[in-house]
Amino acid sequence: MTYLQIENVDMTFTKGQKSSNVLRNINLKVERGEFISLIGHSGCGKSTVLNIVAGLLKATGGGVILDGKEVNEPGPDRSVVFQNHSLLPWLTVYENVALAVDQVFGRSKTKAERHDWILKNLELVHMTHALHKRPAEISGGMKQRVGIARALAMEPKVLLLDEPFGALDALTRAKLQDEVMRIQVELQNTVLMITHDVDEAVLLSDRIVMLTNGPSATIGEIIHVPLARPRMRVDLVDDPVYLHCRAAALKFLYERHTAPATAAVLYSNDKY
Amino acid sequence: MSSTSYLRAIDAAPVRATGTAPNESEEVLSEHQPAEKSTVEKHLSTPVIEPASSGEPRKNNVFNRTGDFLLHQVLPPAIVVLLLLGVWEVLCSQPGSALPSFTQVISETKELILHPFYDNGGNDVGLGWQLLASLKRVAYGYSLAVFAGIALGVLIGQFSWAMKGLDPLFQVLRTVPPLAWLPLSLAGFQDSHPSAIFVIFITAIWPIIINTSVGVRNIPEDYRNVARVIRLKGLGYFWKIMLPAAAPYIFSGLRIGVGLSWLAIVAAEMLVGGVGIGFFIWDAWNSSLISDIILALIYVGVVGFILDRIVAYIGQIVTRSTSAS
């Protein structure tokens, strides 16, 4: 049985007299434990898809089914790692994760269990050295690590990553990608990741879902990435399978669906 | 339409949130903005930090710092005050001057300065008691305004129907001068004491409401989304997300509010009489004790300044972690 199913999702934003159709007929089936990347030019509606799965936005048509249940509001079973980390600046690293853990497991776990669980998740992203620091005192990469720990700590059925490394420098990004791969091997999460980085998509995903340009974006093509895990960034540099997938994605994005100027203007910030 | 667009304008520039507030309140608000605060701090601390970085021996450091502090922080105001006192002295010492000179004020109010807490019964009590009576009224009225103001601010910040319904009303009511409420509240309460408190309340509440609502509406979408994902709602959302996120704005409002309260209490007490620093000033005027009035004005200014600093200090402590993002 399909674990996560996006079925005939349509999204039209209406503002006063104007309405614009952003997504049309999005259909996707995701198996348990699969790592899916959603890639497309900026403004095509990638984030909208993710927000619909998260329940933060309500699709104007179609729906999302997760583990046999329809999604109609946000919840911890679909935890999100936001692009700009979204840690609460007045809470420490520990408290940021604790806020989520206490809220989600407040009834099912004892205080000591929750404490251990918070530490375990922060350990997973190697952030136990900064437990009592506030977000302003740590680097961008560390903030994103904490954001990932917070999302993982909710034990989601689907982990949603919204361009999680977009705001980071190249070296930090590579390091965090490796961490995410390591954690993925360990936890076997079902992941849906938004990205606009072709290399990132090929490196991390089992399948790459490519969106056509908006307005009325839909899924143009899906690339399978049959590379064995664990994957090593350095080994893959001249791996024929890797290169083939990368070339296919680049061709789709830059030959068949080059970003038209209008789409960039209309939805330039890629948000709703 | 005008009211909504007014509030939107506040969104864009919260610094000007209380357009009708007196000049000094505006100044207070802009000073409280995190961004500007940091530049001010930088500017102030530069001369203190520099000697440390130049690698001088540590022993001289403390000495240099105190020296610098005296030179840059204490000297300029001291010189200005001395100059002004000199001008005052010269101008008012001439024969036929309507106002007393500085030395005259000191000699005539010596008793009041030395014995702030005497009590001869009735209205004849020391300036300390008068100030305390005024502060007590402000404490009651202001505390009520803080609770009601934050509650109403959250309401109109969070729910658009509440904003559409209440905002036009607030925009009209907040332009009513504090003292204009006094006859009405005297008629309603039939007693001067609660009337004075009500005037404080109604004066202080508007900037608190408006700044709180702007703060609540400016809570970043990301924080709201985090709360939605972990299903933090109702009171949990209020305490854990909304209040800390809006705290810098709320404290701007609280600071303007406390300043306005203190402005209003002096005026209100002149009219309601009984006890309080405002009454003292009016009483001194009726007895032609100009020196007493001058002394009282200085006290009023100093107390107002201290009140403002206290709220600013609390705000600084509470929002220290919030504003640094």
Coordinates of C-alpha atoms in Angstrom, one line a residue:
Chain A
M1 CA 0.0 0.0 0.0
T2 CA 1.2 3.5 -0.8
Y3 CA 2.3 5.3 2.3
L4 CA 1.9 8.9 1.2
Q5 CA -0.4 9.8 -1.7
I6 CA -0.9 13.1 -3.3
E7 CA -3.9 12.9 -5.5
N8 CA -5.1 15.3 -8.2
V9 CA -4.0 18.3 -6.2
D10 CA -5.0 21.7 -7.6
M11 CA -4.1 25.0 -6.1
T12 CA -5.6 28.3 -7.1
F13 CA -4.9 31.5 -5.2
T14 CA -7.5 34.1 -5.2
K15 CA -6.9 37.6 -4.2
G16 CA -9.8 39.9 -4.8
Q17 CA -10.7 39.8 -8.4
K18 CA -7.5 38.1 -9.5
S19 CA -6.9 34.4 -9.2
S20 CA -3.9 32.4 -10.4
N21 CA -3.7 28.7 -10.8
V22 CA -0.4 27.6 -9.3
L23 CA -0.6 23.8 -9.3
R24 CA -2.6 21.6 -11.6
N25 CA -3.2 17.9 -11.3
I26 CA -0.3 16.9 -9.0
N27 CA -0.2 13.1 -8.5
L28 CA 2.5 11.3 -6.6
K29 CA 2.7 8.1 -4.7
V30 CA 5.5 7.7 -2.1
E31 CA 6.5 4.4 -0.4
R32 CA 7.5 4.2 3.2
G33 CA 11.2 5.0 3.8
E34 CA 11.5 6.7 0.4
F35 CA 13.5 9.9 0.0
I36 CA 11.8 12.2 -2.6
S37 CA 13.1 15.5 -3.9
L38 CA 10.9 18.0 -5.5
I39 CA 12.8 20.2 -7.9
G40 CA 11.8 23.0 -10.2
H41 CA 12.6 26.6 -11.0
S42 CA 11.9 29.1 -8.3
G43 CA 8.3 30.3 -8.4
C44 CA 6.9 27.1 -9.9
G45 CA 5.1 26.1 -6.7
K46 CA 7.4 23.5 -5.0
S47 CA 6.9 25.1 -1.6
T48 CA 3.1 25.1 -2.2
V49 CA 3.1 21.4 -2.7
L50 CA 5.1 20.9 0.5
N51 CA 2.8 23.3 2.4
I52 CA -0.2 21.3 1.2
V53 CA 1.3 18.1 2.4
A54 CA 2.2 19.8 5.7
G55 CA -1.4 20.9 6.0
L56 CA -0.4 24.6 6.3
L57 CA -2.2 25.3 3.0
K58 CA -5.5 23.8 1.9
A59 CA -5.6 22.6 -1.7
T60 CA -8.4 23.9 -3.8
G61 CA -8.8 20.5 -5.4
G62 CA -7.7 17.0 -4.7
G63 CA -6.1 15.8 -1.5
V64 CA -3.3 14.2 0.4
I65 CA -3.6 10.8 2.1
L66 CA -0.9 9.7 4.6
D67 CA -0.9 6.2 6.1
G68 CA -4.6 5.8 5.2
K69 CA -5.8 9.1 6.6
E70 CA -6.6 12.3 4.8
V71 CA -4.5 15.3 5.7
N72 CA -6.6 18.4 6.6
E73 CA -4.6 20.3 9.2
P74 CA -0.9 20.6 10.2
G75 CA 0.4 18.1 12.7
P76 CA 3.6 16.6 14.1
D77 CA 3.2 13.5 12.0
R78 CA 4.4 15.7 9.1
S79 CA 7.1 17.8 10.7
V80 CA 8.7 20.5 8.7
V81 CA 12.3 21.8 8.6
F82 CA 11.8 25.3 7.4
Q83 CA 14.2 27.1 5.0
N84 CA 15.2 29.7 7.5
H85 CA 15.4 27.4 10.5
S86 CA 12.5 29.0 12.3
L87 CA 13.9 28.5 15.8
L88 CA 12.4 30.6 18.4
P89 CA 15.0 33.2 19.3
W90 CA 14.1 33.5 23.0
L91 CA 14.5 29.8 23.6
T92 CA 17.8 27.9 23.9
V93 CA 18.7 25.0 21.6
Y94 CA 17.4 22.5 24.2
E95 CA 14.2 24.5 24.8
N96 CA 13.5 24.8 21.1
V97 CA 13.4 21.0 20.8
A98 CA 11.8 20.6 24.2
L99 CA 8.9 22.8 23.1
A100 CA 8.0 20.4 20.3
V101 CA 8.7 17.2 22.3
D102 CA 6.7 18.3 25.3
Q103 CA 3.9 19.3 23.1
V104 CA 3.9 16.0 21.1
F105 CA 4.8 13.5 23.8
G106 CA 3.5 15.4 26.8
R107 CA 1.1 12.7 27.6
S108 CA 2.8 9.5 26.3
K109 CA 6.3 10.0 27.8
T110 CA 7.4 10.9 31.3
K111 CA 9.5 13.9 32.0
A112 CA 12.7 11.9 32.2
E113 CA 11.9 10.0 29.0
R114 CA 11.3 13.3 27.2
H115 CA 14.5 14.7 28.4
D116 CA 16.4 11.7 27.1
W117 CA 14.6 11.9 23.9
I118 CA 15.5 15.6 23.4
L119 CA 19.2 14.8 24.1
K120 CA 19.1 11.8 21.8
N121 CA 17.8 13.8 18.9
L122 CA 20.3 16.7 19.5
E123 CA 23.0 14.1 19.6
L124 CA 21.9 12.7 16.3
V125 CA 22.7 16.1 14.7
H126 CA 25.8 16.6 16.9
M127 CA 24.5 19.6 18.7
T128 CA 24.8 18.5 22.4
H129 CA 27.7 20.9 22.9
A130 CA 25.4 24.0 22.5
L131 CA 22.4 22.9 24.5
H132 CA 22.0 26.2 26.4
K133 CA 22.9 28.5 23.6
R134 CA 20.3 30.7 22.0
P135 CA 19.9 30.7 18.2
A136 CA 21.6 34.1 17.9
E137 CA 24.7 32.6 19.4
I138 CA 25.2 29.7 16.9
S139 CA 26.0 29.6 13.2
G140 CA 23.5 29.2 10.4
G141 CA 24.5 25.5 9.8
M142 CA 24.0 24.8 13.5
K143 CA 20.6 26.4 13.5
Q144 CA 19.5 24.2 10.7
R145 CA 20.9 21.1 12.6
V146 CA 18.7 22.1 15.5
G147 CA 15.8 22.6 13.1
I148 CA 16.3 19.0 11.9
A149 CA 16.6 17.7 15.4
R150 CA 13.3 19.4 16.3
A151 CA 11.6 17.9 13.3
L152 CA 13.0 14.4 13.9
A153 CA 12.1 14.5 17.6
M154 CA 8.4 14.6 16.6
E155 CA 8.8 11.1 15.1
P156 CA 7.1 12.2 12.0
K157 CA 5.6 9.8 9.4
V158 CA 6.9 12.1 6.8
L159 CA 9.7 14.5 7.2
L160 CA 9.2 17.6 5.1
L161 CA 12.3 19.6 4.2
D162 CA 11.7 23.0 2.6
E163 CA 15.0 24.0 0.9
P164 CA 16.7 23.2 4.2
F165 CA 20.2 24.1 3.0
G166 CA 19.3 26.9 0.7
A167 CA 20.6 29.7 3.0
L168 CA 23.9 27.9 3.8
D169 CA 27.4 28.3 2.2
A170 CA 28.6 25.4 0.0
L171 CA 30.9 23.7 2.5
T172 CA 28.4 23.8 5.3
R173 CA 25.7 22.6 2.9
A174 CA 27.8 19.6 1.9
K175 CA 28.4 18.6 5.5
L176 CA 24.8 18.8 6.4
Q177 CA 23.8 16.8 3.3
D178 CA 26.2 14.1 4.5
E179 CA 24.6 14.2 8.0
V180 CA 21.1 13.9 6.5
M181 CA 22.2 10.8 4.5
R182 CA 23.7 9.3 7.6
I183 CA 20.6 9.9 9.6
Q184 CA 18.5 8.6 6.7
V185 CA 20.4 5.3 6.7
E186 CA 19.9 5.1 10.4
L187 CA 16.2 6.0 10.8
Q188 CA 14.7 5.1 7.4
N189 CA 12.4 8.1 7.4
T190 CA 10.0 8.9 4.6
V191 CA 11.2 12.3 3.4
L192 CA 9.9 14.9 1.0
M193 CA 12.5 17.6 0.2
I194 CA 12.2 20.8 -1.8
T195 CA 15.4 21.9 -3.5
H196 CA 16.6 23.8 -6.5
D197 CA 20.1 22.2 -6.4
V198 CA 20.4 19.3 -8.9
D199 CA 23.4 17.8 -7.3
E200 CA 21.7 17.8 -3.9
A201 CA 18.7 16.1 -5.4
V202 CA 20.6 13.3 -7.1
L203 CA 22.9 12.8 -4.1
L204 CA 20.1 12.4 -1.5
S205 CA 17.0 11.1 -3.3
D206 CA 15.6 7.8 -4.3
R207 CA 13.4 9.6 -6.8
I208 CA 13.5 13.2 -8.2
V209 CA 10.2 14.7 -9.0
M210 CA 10.5 17.6 -11.4
L211 CA 7.9 20.2 -11.7
T212 CA 7.1 22.1 -14.9
N213 CA 7.1 25.9 -14.9
G214 CA 4.1 27.8 -13.4
P215 CA 1.5 29.0 -13.7
S216 CA -0.4 25.7 -13.6
A217 CA 2.7 23.7 -12.8
T218 CA 2.5 19.9 -12.7
I219 CA 4.8 17.0 -12.4
G220 CA 6.8 16.9 -15.7
E221 CA 9.1 13.9 -15.1
I222 CA 10.3 11.6 -12.4
I223 CA 13.9 10.3 -12.3
H224 CA 14.8 7.2 -10.4
V225 CA 18.2 7.3 -8.7
P226 CA 19.2 3.7 -8.4
L227 CA 22.4 4.4 -6.4
A228 CA 23.2 2.1 -3.5
R229 CA 23.3 3.5 0.1
P230 CA 25.3 4.6 1.9
R231 CA 26.4 7.1 -0.8
M232 CA 29.8 8.7 -0.7
R233 CA 29.9 12.2 -2.3
V234 CA 33.5 11.7 -3.5
D235 CA 32.9 8.3 -5.1
L236 CA 30.0 9.5 -7.0
V237 CA 31.8 12.3 -8.8
D238 CA 32.5 10.1 -11.8
D239 CA 29.9 7.4 -11.2
P240 CA 28.0 6.8 -14.6
V241 CA 24.6 6.3 -12.9
Y242 CA 25.1 9.5 -10.9
L243 CA 26.2 11.4 -14.0
H244 CA 23.3 10.1 -16.0
C245 CA 20.7 11.2 -13.4
R246 CA 22.3 14.5 -13.1
A247 CA 22.3 15.1 -16.8
A248 CA 18.7 14.0 -17.1
A249 CA 17.6 16.5 -14.4
L250 CA 19.7 19.3 -15.9
K251 CA 18.2 18.7 -19.4
F252 CA 14.7 18.8 -18.0
L253 CA 15.3 22.0 -16.1
Y254 CA 17.4 23.9 -18.6
E255 CA 16.4 22.7 -22.0
R256 CA 12.8 21.8 -21.8
H257 CA 11.6 24.0 -19.0
T258 CA 13.8 27.1 -18.8
A259 CA 12.4 29.6 -16.4
P260 CA 10.2 32.0 -18.3
A261 CA 10.4 35.6 -17.1
T262 CA 6.7 35.9 -16.3
A263 CA 6.7 33.1 -13.8
A264 CA 9.7 34.6 -12.0
V265 CA 7.9 37.9 -11.6
L266 CA 4.5 36.6 -10.6
Y267 CA 5.7 34.3 -7.8
S268 CA 9.1 35.6 -7.2
N269 CA 9.3 34.7 -3.5
D270 CA 8.1 31.1 -4.0
K271 CA 5.7 31.5 -1.0
Y272 CA 2.0 31.6 -0.8
Chain B
M1 CA -11.2 52.1 5.0
S2 CA -9.3 54.9 6.6
S3 CA -8.9 53.0 9.9
T4 CA -7.5 49.8 8.4
S5 CA -5.1 51.8 6.3
Y6 CA -4.0 53.6 9.4
L7 CA -3.1 50.4 11.2
R8 CA -1.3 49.2 8.1
A9 CA 0.7 52.3 8.1
I10 CA 1.7 51.4 11.7
D11 CA 2.7 48.0 10.5
A12 CA 5.2 49.6 8.1
A13 CA 6.6 51.9 10.7
P14 CA 5.9 50.9 14.3
V15 CA 8.1 53.7 15.5
R16 CA 5.4 56.2 14.7
A17 CA 2.8 54.0 16.2
T18 CA 1.4 56.7 18.5
G19 CA 1.3 59.7 16.3
T20 CA -0.6 61.8 18.8
A21 CA 1.8 61.1 21.7
P22 CA 3.9 64.0 22.9
N23 CA 7.3 64.5 21.3
E24 CA 9.1 62.9 24.2
S25 CA 7.1 59.7 23.8
E26 CA 8.1 59.4 20.2
E27 CA 11.6 59.7 21.2
V28 CA 11.1 57.0 23.7
L29 CA 9.7 54.7 21.1
S30 CA 12.4 55.1 18.6
E31 CA 15.0 54.6 21.2
H32 CA 13.5 51.3 22.1
Q33 CA 13.7 49.9 18.6
P34 CA 16.3 47.1 18.7
A35 CA 18.1 48.2 15.6
E36 CA 18.5 51.8 16.7
K37 CA 19.3 50.8 20.2
S38 CA 22.3 48.8 19.1
T39 CA 23.8 51.7 17.2
V40 CA 23.3 53.9 20.2
E41 CA 25.0 51.4 22.4
K42 CA 27.9 51.1 19.9
H43 CA 28.3 54.8 19.8
L44 CA 28.3 55.1 23.6
S45 CA 30.6 52.2 24.3
T46 CA 33.2 52.9 21.6
P47 CA 35.4 55.2 23.7
V48 CA 35.3 52.7 26.6
I49 CA 36.3 49.8 24.5
E50 CA 39.1 51.4 22.6
P51 CA 41.7 51.6 25.3
A52 CA 41.2 47.9 26.1
S53 CA 42.0 46.9 22.5
S54 CA 45.1 49.0 22.3
G55 CA 46.8 46.6 24.6
E56 CA 47.7 48.8 27.5
P57 CA 48.5 47.3 30.9
R58 CA 45.4 46.1 32.7
K59 CA 46.0 48.2 35.8
N60 CA 45.5 51.5 33.9
N61 CA 42.4 50.1 32.3
V62 CA 40.0 50.7 35.2
F63 CA 41.5 54.1 35.8
N64 CA 41.1 55.0 32.1
R65 CA 37.6 53.7 32.0
T66 CA 36.5 55.8 35.0
G67 CA 38.3 58.8 33.5
D68 CA 36.6 58.3 30.2
F69 CA 33.2 57.8 31.8
L70 CA 33.6 61.1 33.7
L71 CA 34.9 62.9 30.7
H72 CA 32.2 61.7 28.2
Q73 CA 29.2 60.9 30.3
V74 CA 29.3 63.2 33.4
L75 CA 31.1 66.3 32.2
P76 CA 28.8 67.4 29.3
P77 CA 25.6 67.4 31.3
A78 CA 27.3 68.9 34.4
I79 CA 28.6 71.8 32.3
V80 CA 25.2 72.4 30.7
V81 CA 23.4 72.3 34.0
L82 CA 25.8 74.7 35.6
L83 CA 25.5 77.1 32.7
L84 CA 21.7 77.1 32.8
L85 CA 21.7 77.6 36.6
G86 CA 24.1 80.6 36.1
V87 CA 21.8 82.1 33.4
W88 CA 18.8 81.5 35.7
E89 CA 20.5 83.1 38.6
V90 CA 21.6 86.2 36.6
L91 CA 18.2 86.7 35.0
C92 CA 16.0 86.3 38.1
S93 CA 18.3 88.2 40.6
Q94 CA 17.4 91.5 39.0
P95 CA 15.1 93.7 41.1
G96 CA 11.4 93.4 40.0
S97 CA 11.9 89.8 38.6
A98 CA 8.6 87.8 38.6
L99 CA 10.3 84.5 39.3
P100 CA 12.7 83.6 42.2
S101 CA 16.3 83.0 41.4
F102 CA 18.0 79.6 42.0
T103 CA 19.6 80.6 45.3
Q104 CA 16.2 82.0 46.4
V105 CA 14.4 78.8 45.6
I106 CA 17.0 76.8 47.6
S107 CA 16.7 78.9 50.7
E108 CA 12.9 79.1 50.5
T109 CA 12.4 75.4 50.1
K110 CA 15.1 74.2 52.4
E111 CA 12.5 72.8 54.9
L112 CA 10.8 70.9 52.1
I113 CA 14.0 69.4 50.8
L114 CA 15.4 68.4 54.2
H115 CA 12.1 66.9 55.5
P116 CA 10.3 65.1 52.6
F117 CA 8.3 63.0 55.0
Y118 CA 6.9 65.4 57.6
D119 CA 3.2 65.1 58.4
N120 CA 1.4 68.0 60.0
G121 CA -2.0 66.5 59.4
G122 CA -4.6 67.3 56.7
N123 CA -3.1 68.4 53.4
D124 CA 0.1 69.7 55.0
V125 CA 2.4 66.7 54.4
G126 CA 6.0 66.5 52.9
L127 CA 6.8 66.2 49.3
G128 CA 7.8 62.6 49.7
W129 CA 4.2 61.7 50.8
Q130 CA 2.7 63.8 48.0
L131 CA 4.8 61.9 45.4
L132 CA 4.0 58.6 47.0
A133 CA 0.3 59.4 46.8
S134 CA 0.6 60.2 43.1
L135 CA 2.7 57.1 42.5
K136 CA 0.1 55.0 44.1
R137 CA -2.6 56.3 41.8
V138 CA -0.4 55.8 38.8
A139 CA 0.4 52.2 40.0
Y140 CA -3.3 51.3 40.2
G141 CA -4.4 53.0 36.9
Y142 CA -1.3 51.9 35.0
S143 CA -1.5 48.2 36.2
L144 CA -5.2 48.1 35.1
A145 CA -4.2 49.6 31.7
V146 CA -1.4 47.1 31.3
F147 CA -3.7 44.1 31.7
A148 CA -6.6 45.5 29.8
G149 CA -4.4 47.0 27.1
I150 CA -2.4 43.8 26.4
A151 CA -5.6 41.8 26.4
L152 CA -7.4 44.1 23.9
G153 CA -4.2 44.5 21.9
V154 CA -3.9 40.7 21.5
L155 CA -7.6 40.6 20.6
I156 CA -7.4 43.1 17.8
G157 CA -4.0 41.8 16.7
Q158 CA -5.1 38.2 16.4
F159 CA -8.7 38.4 15.1
S160 CA -9.4 40.6 12.1
W161 CA -13.1 40.9 13.0
A162 CA -12.1 42.4 16.3
M163 CA -9.8 44.8 14.6
K164 CA -12.5 45.9 12.1
G165 CA -15.0 46.4 14.9
L166 CA -12.9 48.0 17.6
D167 CA -10.2 49.8 15.7
P168 CA -12.4 52.8 14.5
L169 CA -13.7 53.2 18.0
F170 CA -10.2 53.2 19.5
Q171 CA -8.9 55.6 16.9
V172 CA -11.5 58.1 17.9
L173 CA -11.3 57.6 21.7
R174 CA -7.5 57.8 21.9
T175 CA -7.5 61.3 20.6
V176 CA -9.7 62.5 23.6
P177 CA -7.3 64.4 25.9
P178 CA -6.9 62.7 29.4
L179 CA -8.4 65.6 31.3
A180 CA -11.6 65.6 29.2
W181 CA -12.4 62.2 30.8
L182 CA -12.2 63.7 34.3
P183 CA -15.7 65.3 34.6
L184 CA -17.3 62.2 33.1
S185 CA -15.5 59.9 35.5
L186 CA -16.3 62.2 38.5
A187 CA -19.9 62.0 37.5
G188 CA -19.7 58.2 37.1
F189 CA -17.7 57.3 40.2
Q190 CA -19.0 60.1 42.5
D191 CA -15.6 60.2 44.1
S192 CA -12.3 61.8 43.3
H193 CA -10.0 58.9 44.0
P194 CA -11.3 56.3 41.5
S195 CA -11.8 59.1 39.0
A196 CA -8.1 60.0 39.1
I197 CA -7.2 56.4 38.7
F198 CA -9.6 56.1 35.8
V199 CA -8.0 59.0 34.0
I200 CA -4.6 57.3 34.3
F201 CA -6.1 54.1 33.0
I202 CA -7.7 55.7 30.0
T203 CA -4.6 57.7 29.2
A204 CA -2.1 54.8 29.4
I205 CA -4.2 52.2 27.6
W206 CA -4.1 53.4 24.0
P207 CA -0.4 53.1 23.3
I208 CA -0.4 49.7 25.0
I209 CA -3.3 48.4 22.9
I210 CA -1.9 49.8 19.6
N211 CA 1.7 48.6 20.1
T212 CA 0.5 45.2 21.4
S213 CA -1.7 44.7 18.4
V214 CA 1.1 45.7 16.0
G215 CA 3.4 43.3 17.7
V216 CA 0.9 40.4 17.5
R217 CA 0.3 41.1 13.8
N218 CA 4.0 41.2 13.2
I219 CA 4.7 37.7 14.6
P220 CA 6.7 36.1 11.8
E221 CA 4.7 33.6 9.7
D222 CA 7.5 31.0 10.5
Y223 CA 6.7 31.1 14.2
R224 CA 3.0 30.6 13.5
N225 CA 3.8 27.7 11.3
V226 CA 6.0 26.1 13.9
A227 CA 3.1 26.4 16.4
R228 CA 0.7 24.9 13.9
V229 CA 2.9 22.0 13.1
I230 CA 3.3 21.1 16.8
R231 CA -0.4 21.9 17.4
L232 CA 0.3 24.6 20.0
K233 CA -3.0 26.4 20.4
G234 CA -4.9 28.6 22.8
L235 CA -3.2 29.5 26.0
G236 CA -0.1 27.5 25.1
Y237 CA 0.3 29.5 22.0
F238 CA -0.4 32.8 23.8
W239 CA 2.3 32.2 26.5
K240 CA 5.0 30.4 24.5
I241 CA 4.9 32.1 21.1
M242 CA 2.7 35.2 21.1
L243 CA 3.9 37.0 24.2
P244 CA 7.6 36.5 23.7
A245 CA 7.4 37.3 20.0
A246 CA 5.5 40.5 20.6
A247 CA 7.4 41.5 23.7
P248 CA 9.5 44.2 22.1
Y249 CA 6.5 46.0 20.7
I250 CA 4.5 45.5 24.0
F251 CA 7.3 47.1 26.0
S252 CA 7.4 50.1 23.6
G253 CA 3.7 50.6 24.4
L254 CA 4.3 50.1 28.1
R255 CA 7.0 52.7 28.1
I256 CA 5.0 55.3 26.3
G257 CA 2.0 54.4 28.6
V258 CA 4.0 55.0 31.8
G259 CA 5.2 58.4 30.6
L260 CA 1.7 59.5 29.6
S261 CA 0.3 58.3 33.0
W262 CA 2.8 60.5 34.8
L263 CA 1.9 63.4 32.6
A264 CA -1.8 62.9 33.3
I265 CA -1.7 62.4 37.0
V266 CA -0.2 65.8 37.7
A267 CA -2.9 67.5 35.7
A268 CA -5.7 65.4 37.1
E269 CA -4.6 66.0 40.7
M270 CA -4.6 69.8 40.2
L271 CA -8.3 69.4 39.6
V272 CA -9.4 66.7 42.0
G273 CA -7.3 68.0 44.9
G274 CA -6.8 66.2 48.2
V275 CA -3.3 64.8 48.1
G276 CA -0.6 64.3 45.5
I277 CA 2.1 66.2 43.8
G278 CA -0.3 67.8 41.3
F279 CA -2.4 69.1 44.1
F280 CA 0.7 70.3 45.9
I281 CA 1.6 72.4 42.8
W282 CA -1.8 73.9 42.6
D283 CA -1.9 74.6 46.3
A284 CA 1.5 76.3 46.1
W285 CA 0.2 78.5 43.3
N286 CA -2.8 79.5 45.3
S287 CA -0.5 80.5 48.2
S288 CA 1.9 82.2 45.7
L289 CA 4.8 79.9 46.8
I290 CA 6.6 80.0 43.4
S291 CA 9.7 78.4 44.9
D292 CA 7.7 75.4 46.0
I293 CA 6.3 75.0 42.5
I294 CA 9.8 75.0 41.0
L295 CA 11.0 72.4 43.5
A296 CA 7.9 70.2 42.8
L297 CA 8.5 70.5 39.1
I298 CA 12.0 69.2 39.5
Y299 CA 10.7 66.3 41.5
V300 CA 8.0 65.5 39.0
G301 CA 10.6 65.4 36.2
V302 CA 13.0 63.2 38.1
V303 CA 10.3 60.7 39.1
G304 CA 9.0 60.6 35.5
F305 CA 12.5 59.9 34.3
I306 CA 13.0 57.1 36.9
L307 CA 9.6 55.5 35.9
D308 CA 10.6 55.5 32.3
R309 CA 14.0 54.0 33.1
I310 CA 12.4 51.3 35.2
V311 CA 10.1 50.2 32.5
A312 CA 12.9 50.4 29.9
Y313 CA 15.1 48.3 32.1
I314 CA 12.5 45.6 32.7
G315 CA 11.8 45.6 28.9
Q316 CA 15.5 45.2 28.2
I317 CA 15.8 42.2 30.5
V318 CA 12.7 40.5 29.2
T319 CA 13.3 41.1 25.5
R320 CA 17.1 40.7 25.6
S321 CA 16.8 37.3 23.9
T322 CA 13.8 38.1 21.8
S323 CA 15.2 41.0 19.9
A324 CA 18.5 39.3 19.2
S325 CA 17.6 37.0 16.4

